[in-house]
CSV table of C-alpha atoms in Angstrom, one decimal:
chain,number,residue,atom,x,y,z
A,26,MET,CA,13.3,-18.9,-5.0
A,27,LEU,CA,10.9,-20.1,-7.6
A,28,VAL,CA,8.6,-17.2,-8.5
A,29,PHE,CA,5.5,-17.5,-10.7
A,30,VAL,CA,4.8,-14.2,-12.6
A,31,ALA,CA,1.3,-13.5,-13.9
A,32,GLY,CA,1.5,-10.8,-16.5
A,33,ALA,CA,5.0,-11.9,-17.3
A,34,THR,CA,5.0,-10.6,-20.9
A,35,GLY,CA,3.5,-7.2,-20.2
A,36,VAL,CA,5.8,-4.1,-20.0
A,37,LEU,CA,6.2,-4.4,-16.2
A,38,GLY,CA,6.2,-8.2,-16.4
A,39,ARG,CA,9.1,-8.4,-18.8
A,40,ALA,CA,11.2,-5.9,-16.8
A,41,SER,CA,10.4,-7.8,-13.6
A,42,VAL,CA,11.3,-11.2,-15.1
A,43,ARG,CA,14.7,-9.7,-16.1
A,44,GLU,CA,15.3,-8.3,-12.7
A,45,LEU,CA,14.2,-11.4,-10.9
A,46,ILE,CA,16.5,-13.6,-12.9
A,47,ALA,CA,19.4,-11.1,-12.5
A,48,ALA,CA,18.8,-11.4,-8.7
A,49,GLY,CA,19.2,-15.2,-8.9
A,50,HIS,CA,15.6,-16.3,-8.8
A,51,GLU,CA,14.1,-18.9,-10.9
A,52,VAL,CA,11.0,-17.6,-12.8
A,53,ARG,CA,8.0,-19.4,-14.2
A,54,GLY,CA,6.0,-17.0,-16.4
A,55,ALA,CA,2.4,-17.1,-17.6
A,56,SER,CA,2.1,-17.4,-21.4
A,57,ARG,CA,-0.8,-17.9,-23.7
A,58,SER,CA,0.9,-17.8,-27.1
A,59,GLY,CA,4.0,-19.2,-28.8
A,60,ALA,CA,5.3,-15.7,-29.3
A,61,ASN,CA,5.1,-14.9,-25.6
A,62,ALA,CA,6.7,-18.2,-24.7
A,63,ALA,CA,9.6,-17.3,-26.9
A,64,ILE,CA,10.0,-13.9,-25.2
A,65,LEU,CA,10.1,-15.6,-21.8
A,66,ARG,CA,12.6,-18.2,-22.9
A,67,GLU,CA,14.8,-15.4,-24.3
A,68,LEU,CA,14.6,-13.7,-20.9
A,69,GLY,CA,15.7,-16.9,-19.2
A,70,ALA,CA,12.3,-17.8,-17.7
A,71,THR,CA,10.2,-21.0,-18.1
A,72,PRO,CA,6.9,-20.3,-19.9
A,73,VAL,CA,3.8,-21.9,-18.7
A,74,SER,CA,0.6,-22.1,-20.8
A,75,VAL,CA,-2.2,-21.1,-18.4
A,76,ASP,CA,-5.7,-19.7,-18.3
A,77,LEU,CA,-5.6,-17.6,-15.2
A,78,PHE,CA,-9.4,-17.3,-15.3
A,79,ASP,CA,-9.6,-21.0,-14.7
A,80,PRO,CA,-9.0,-22.0,-11.1
A,81,ALA,CA,-7.6,-25.5,-12.0
A,82,SER,CA,-5.3,-24.1,-14.6
A,83,ALA,CA,-4.0,-21.5,-12.2
A,84,ARG,CA,-3.3,-24.1,-9.5
A,85,GLU,CA,-1.4,-26.3,-11.9
A,86,ALA,CA,0.7,-23.3,-13.1
A,87,VAL,CA,1.6,-22.2,-9.5
A,88,ALA,CA,2.2,-25.7,-8.0
A,89,GLY,CA,5.7,-25.9,-6.5
A,90,CYS,CA,6.4,-22.1,-6.5
A,91,ASP,CA,7.7,-20.3,-3.5
A,92,ALA,CA,6.2,-16.9,-4.4
A,93,VAL,CA,3.7,-15.4,-6.8
A,94,ALA,CA,4.0,-12.0,-8.4
A,95,HIS,CA,0.6,-10.9,-9.7
A,96,LEU,CA,1.4,-8.2,-12.4
A,97,ALA,CA,-1.4,-9.0,-14.8
A,98,THR,CA,-3.5,-6.1,-16.0
A,99,LYS,CA,-5.5,-5.0,-19.1
A,100,ILE,CA,-5.3,-1.2,-19.1
A,101,PRO,CA,-7.2,0.3,-22.1
A,102,PRO,CA,-5.4,2.3,-24.7
A,103,LEU,CA,-5.1,6.0,-23.9
A,104,MET,CA,-7.9,7.1,-26.3
A,105,LYS,CA,-10.3,4.5,-25.0
A,106,MET,CA,-9.8,5.1,-21.2
A,107,ARG,CA,-12.8,7.3,-20.9
A,108,SER,CA,-15.1,4.3,-21.8
A,109,ARG,CA,-16.1,2.4,-18.6
A,110,LYS,CA,-16.7,-0.6,-20.8
A,111,ALA,CA,-13.0,-0.7,-21.8
A,112,TRP,CA,-12.1,-1.5,-18.2
A,113,VAL,CA,-14.2,-4.6,-17.9
A,114,GLU,CA,-11.5,-7.1,-18.5
A,115,ASN,CA,-9.1,-5.3,-16.1
A,116,ASP,CA,-11.9,-5.5,-13.5
A,117,ARG,CA,-12.1,-9.3,-14.1
A,118,ILE,CA,-8.4,-9.7,-13.8
A,119,ARG,CA,-8.4,-7.8,-10.5
A,120,ARG,CA,-11.3,-9.7,-9.1
A,121,ASP,CA,-11.3,-13.2,-10.6
A,122,VAL,CA,-7.7,-13.8,-11.5
A,123,THR,CA,-6.5,-12.5,-8.1
A,124,LYS,CA,-8.8,-14.8,-6.3
A,125,ASN,CA,-7.6,-17.8,-8.4
A,126,LEU,CA,-4.0,-16.9,-7.9
A,127,VAL,CA,-4.4,-16.6,-4.1
A,128,ASP,CA,-6.2,-19.9,-4.0
A,129,ALA,CA,-3.4,-21.4,-6.1
A,130,ALA,CA,-0.7,-19.9,-4.0
A,131,LEU,CA,-2.3,-21.3,-0.8
A,132,ALA,CA,-2.6,-24.7,-2.4
A,133,ALA,CA,1.0,-24.6,-3.3
A,134,ASP,CA,2.0,-23.5,0.2
A,135,ALA,CA,3.8,-20.5,-1.3
A,136,LYS,CA,5.2,-18.1,1.2
A,137,THR,CA,4.9,-14.8,-0.5
A,138,PHE,CA,2.3,-13.1,-2.7
A,139,VAL,CA,3.2,-9.8,-4.4
A,140,VAL,CA,0.5,-7.8,-6.1
A,141,GLU,CA,0.4,-4.7,-8.3
A,142,SER,CA,-1.9,-2.0,-7.1
A,143,ILE,CA,-2.1,1.7,-7.8
A,144,THR,CA,-1.8,5.0,-5.9
A,145,PHE,CA,-4.8,6.5,-7.6
A,146,VAL,CA,-7.0,5.0,-4.8
A,147,TYR,CA,-6.0,7.8,-2.4
A,148,GLY,CA,-8.0,10.9,-2.1
A,149,ASP,CA,-6.9,14.4,-2.9
A,150,GLY,CA,-4.0,15.4,-0.7
A,151,GLY,CA,-3.4,19.0,-1.9
A,152,ASP,CA,0.2,19.9,-1.1
A,153,GLU,CA,0.5,17.3,1.7
A,154,TRP,CA,2.7,14.2,1.4
A,155,ILE,CA,0.6,11.1,1.2
A,156,ASP,CA,1.7,7.9,2.9
A,157,GLU,CA,0.1,4.5,3.2
A,158,ASP,CA,-2.1,5.6,6.1
A,159,PHE,CA,-3.7,8.4,4.1
A,160,PRO,CA,-7.5,7.8,3.5
A,161,VAL,CA,-8.4,5.9,0.3
A,162,LYS,CA,-11.1,7.5,-1.8
A,163,PRO,CA,-11.4,6.2,-5.3
A,164,ALA,CA,-12.4,9.0,-7.7
A,165,TRP,CA,-13.9,6.8,-10.4
A,166,THR,CA,-15.6,3.4,-10.6
A,167,ALA,CA,-12.9,1.8,-12.7
A,168,LEU,CA,-10.7,1.9,-9.5
A,169,ASP,CA,-13.3,0.0,-7.4
A,170,SER,CA,-11.9,-3.4,-8.4
A,171,THR,CA,-8.5,-2.4,-7.0
A,172,PHE,CA,-10.0,-3.0,-3.5
A,173,ASP,CA,-11.1,-6.5,-4.5
A,174,LEU,CA,-7.5,-7.2,-5.6
A,175,GLU,CA,-6.1,-5.8,-2.3
A,176,ARG,CA,-8.7,-7.7,-0.2
A,177,GLU,CA,-7.6,-11.0,-1.9
A,178,ALA,CA,-4.0,-10.3,-1.2
A,179,LYS,CA,-4.8,-9.7,2.5
A,180,ARG,CA,-6.7,-13.0,2.5
A,181,PHE,CA,-3.5,-14.7,1.6
A,182,ALA,CA,-1.8,-13.0,4.6
A,183,GLU,CA,-4.7,-13.9,6.9
A,184,SER,CA,-4.2,-17.6,5.9
A,185,GLY,CA,-0.6,-17.5,7.1
A,186,GLY,CA,1.4,-16.2,4.1
A,187,LYS,CA,3.1,-12.9,3.5
A,188,ALA,CA,1.3,-10.5,1.2
A,189,VAL,CA,3.0,-7.4,-0.2
A,190,ILE,CA,0.8,-4.9,-1.9
A,191,LEU,CA,2.7,-2.4,-4.1
A,192,ARG,CA,0.7,0.8,-4.9
A,193,PHE,CA,2.6,2.1,-7.9
A,194,GLY,CA,2.4,5.6,-9.2
A,195,LEU,CA,1.7,6.5,-12.9
A,196,PHE,CA,3.8,4.1,-15.0
A,197,TYR,CA,6.0,5.4,-17.9
A,198,GLY,CA,8.8,4.0,-19.9
A,199,PRO,CA,10.3,3.8,-23.5
A,200,ASP,CA,8.3,0.7,-24.4
A,201,ALA,CA,5.1,1.5,-22.5
A,202,GLN,CA,2.3,2.1,-25.0
A,203,SER,CA,0.7,4.8,-22.9
A,204,THR,CA,4.0,6.7,-23.0
A,205,LEU,CA,4.4,6.2,-26.8
A,206,ASP,CA,0.8,7.4,-27.3
A,207,SER,CA,1.3,10.4,-25.0
A,208,ALA,CA,4.4,11.3,-27.1
A,209,LYS,CA,2.4,11.3,-30.3
A,210,LEU,CA,-0.3,13.5,-28.8
A,211,ALA,CA,2.2,15.9,-27.2
A,212,ARG,CA,3.9,16.4,-30.6
A,213,ARG,CA,0.5,17.4,-32.0
A,214,ARG,CA,-0.3,19.7,-29.0
A,215,MET,CA,-3.1,17.3,-28.1
A,216,LEU,CA,-1.9,16.5,-24.5
A,217,PRO,CA,-3.1,19.5,-22.6
A,218,VAL,CA,-2.5,20.8,-19.1
A,219,ILE,CA,-5.9,20.7,-17.5
A,220,GLY,CA,-6.9,23.5,-15.2
A,221,LYS,CA,-4.2,25.4,-13.3
A,222,GLY,CA,-1.9,22.4,-13.4
A,223,GLN,CA,-0.9,22.8,-9.8
A,224,ASN,CA,-2.0,19.3,-8.7
A,225,TYR,CA,0.8,16.8,-7.9
A,226,PHE,CA,1.6,13.8,-10.1
A,227,SER,CA,3.4,10.8,-8.7
A,228,SER,CA,4.9,8.4,-11.2
A,229,ILE,CA,7.4,5.6,-11.6
A,230,HIS,CA,9.6,4.3,-14.4
A,231,HIS,CA,8.9,0.7,-15.3
A,232,ASP,CA,12.5,-0.3,-14.6
A,233,ASP,CA,12.3,1.1,-11.1
A,234,ALA,CA,8.9,-0.6,-10.6
A,235,ALA,CA,10.5,-3.9,-11.7
A,236,ARG,CA,13.2,-3.6,-9.1
A,237,ALA,CA,10.6,-2.9,-6.5
A,238,VAL,CA,8.9,-6.2,-7.4
A,239,VAL,CA,12.2,-8.0,-6.6
A,240,ALA,CA,12.7,-6.0,-3.4
A,241,ALA,CA,9.2,-6.9,-2.3
A,242,LEU,CA,10.1,-10.6,-2.0
A,243,ASP,CA,12.2,-9.7,1.0
A,244,ALA,CA,9.9,-7.0,2.4
A,245,PRO,CA,7.8,-7.4,5.5
A,246,GLY,CA,4.2,-8.0,4.6
A,247,GLY,CA,2.1,-4.9,4.1
A,248,THR,CA,1.1,-2.1,1.7
A,249,TYR,CA,3.7,0.2,0.2
A,250,ASN,CA,3.8,3.1,-2.2
A,251,VAL,CA,6.3,2.8,-5.0
A,252,VAL,CA,6.9,6.2,-6.7
A,253,GLU,CA,9.8,8.5,-7.5
A,254,ASP,CA,11.4,10.6,-4.8
A,255,ASP,CA,10.2,14.0,-5.9
A,256,PRO,CA,6.7,14.2,-7.4
A,257,VAL,CA,6.0,17.3,-9.4
A,258,ARG,CA,2.9,19.4,-10.3
A,259,GLN,CA,1.0,18.6,-13.5
A,260,VAL,CA,2.3,21.7,-15.3
A,261,GLU,CA,5.9,20.7,-14.4
A,262,TYR,CA,5.3,17.1,-15.4
A,263,ALA,CA,3.9,18.2,-18.8
A,264,ALA,CA,6.9,20.5,-19.4
A,265,ALA,CA,9.4,17.9,-18.5
A,266,PHE,CA,7.9,15.4,-20.9
A,267,ARG,CA,7.5,18.0,-23.7
A,268,GLU,CA,11.1,19.2,-23.3
A,269,ALA,CA,12.5,15.6,-23.2
A,270,ILE,CA,10.8,14.6,-26.5
A,271,GLY,CA,11.1,17.9,-28.2
A,272,ALA,CA,7.4,18.6,-28.4
A,273,PRO,CA,5.8,22.1,-28.7
A,274,LYS,CA,4.4,23.9,-25.7
A,275,SER,CA,1.4,22.2,-24.1
A,276,MET,CA,-2.0,23.8,-24.6
A,277,ARG,CA,-4.1,24.7,-21.6
A,278,MET,CA,-7.6,23.5,-21.2
A,279,PRO,CA,-10.2,24.7,-18.6
A,280,ARG,CA,-10.9,22.2,-15.9
A,281,TRP,CA,-14.6,21.8,-16.9
A,282,LEU,CA,-13.6,21.1,-20.5
A,283,GLY,CA,-10.9,18.7,-19.5
A,284,LYS,CA,-13.4,16.7,-17.5
A,285,LEU,CA,-15.7,16.6,-20.4
A,286,PHE,CA,-12.9,15.7,-22.9
A,287,VAL,CA,-11.2,13.0,-20.7
A,288,GLY,CA,-14.2,11.6,-19.0
A,289,GLY,CA,-14.0,9.4,-15.9
A,290,PRO,CA,-10.2,9.3,-15.7
A,291,ALA,CA,-10.1,13.1,-15.2
A,292,ASN,CA,-11.5,12.5,-11.7
A,293,TYR,CA,-8.3,11.0,-10.6
A,294,ILE,CA,-5.9,12.7,-13.0
A,295,LEU,CA,-7.0,16.1,-11.5
A,296,GLN,CA,-6.5,15.0,-7.9
A,297,SER,CA,-3.3,16.2,-6.2
A,298,GLN,CA,-1.3,13.2,-5.0
A,299,ARG,CA,2.1,13.9,-3.6
A,300,ILE,CA,3.0,10.3,-2.7
A,301,SER,CA,5.7,9.4,-0.3
A,302,ASN,CA,7.9,6.3,-1.0
A,303,ARG,CA,9.6,6.5,2.4
A,304,ARG,CA,8.1,3.4,4.0
A,305,PHE,CA,9.1,1.1,1.1
A,306,LYS,CA,12.7,2.5,1.0
A,307,GLU,CA,13.1,2.1,4.7
A,308,ALA,CA,11.7,-1.5,4.6
A,309,THR,CA,13.8,-2.7,1.7
A,310,GLY,CA,16.7,-0.4,0.8
A,311,TRP,CA,15.1,0.1,-2.6
A,312,ALA,CA,15.6,3.5,-4.3
A,313,PRO,CA,14.6,4.6,-7.7
A,314,SER,CA,17.3,4.9,-10.4
A,315,TYR,CA,15.2,7.9,-11.7
A,316,PRO,CA,14.4,9.8,-8.5
A,317,ARG,CA,12.9,12.7,-10.5
A,318,VAL,CA,10.6,12.4,-13.5
A,319,ARG,CA,12.9,14.7,-15.6
A,320,ASP,CA,15.6,12.0,-15.2
A,321,GLY,CA,13.3,9.3,-16.4
A,322,PHE,CA,11.9,11.3,-19.3
A,323,ARG,CA,15.4,11.9,-20.6
A,324,GLN,CA,16.1,8.2,-20.6
A,325,VAL,CA,12.7,7.6,-22.3
A,326,ALA,CA,13.5,10.2,-25.0
A,327,GLU,CA,17.0,8.6,-25.7
A,328,GLN,CA,15.5,5.2,-26.0
A,329,MET,CA,12.7,6.3,-28.3
A,330,ALA,CA,15.2,8.1,-30.5
A,331,LYS,CA,17.3,4.9,-30.7
A,332,ALA,CA,14.2,2.9,-31.7
A,333,ASP,CA,13.3,5.5,-34.4
A,334,ALA,CA,16.8,5.3,-35.8
A,335,ASN,CA,16.6,1.6,-36.1
């Protein structure tokens, strides 16, 4: 299968390109620089110079492809996430780029459209397991454009194709900038547990997310949660990360102060989301290599230590 990957040189994109090629697919990856083109060639993919904000350019890039994997995002750095302005480009990608890619995929008569979404769109579930039928209730305006993205994917399905929406948990990995930034803050005791820390976090290692992108090509159309098997509470999540990287004990911060300090993102970080991945596992046979976040954090710490040694 010839797969066009938008966001091919991002952390999830690179991992997905690797997995797609390992699975026997031919990959065409979006690239806007010589350095990124070199990365894609090294991975075994064909780089395509494209402006995804331009409808004609997107159509040319996708022409002849059997499937499109839309993994393009522009998530702000950790210390800038509280600024709503920092999310503007990500909003444009979710709204404008998704529309252009759906139009391009339809013009190319592609059969499958896979898109990266996020589990933060669900409301607070307390201690309940949250499946794909749980009510969506975005806790901050930066999440609103996620629904534009998902609506566009559904438009592809309504036009006769197969759309697979992957709602990923909180990403982490040894080469994810958010993880590296979190490690720096944790070592300085600047990554606090906010409130009582009893709310559930659901996350996913980038490598497991990439394998889910491959599995999605053969999944029935629909919306799926992609997270680890055993989500943990915020206080356990922080302890697992701290212990893996050898950071001091996390400080505690009152809920009101945490919301003031973190800003808008605190509205979804403080929600309890015990997400179930059962539907995706049953539909595809996919299973996470890191079923518990402690397993994944150990791998992250090992890889970070190797990188520091080099």
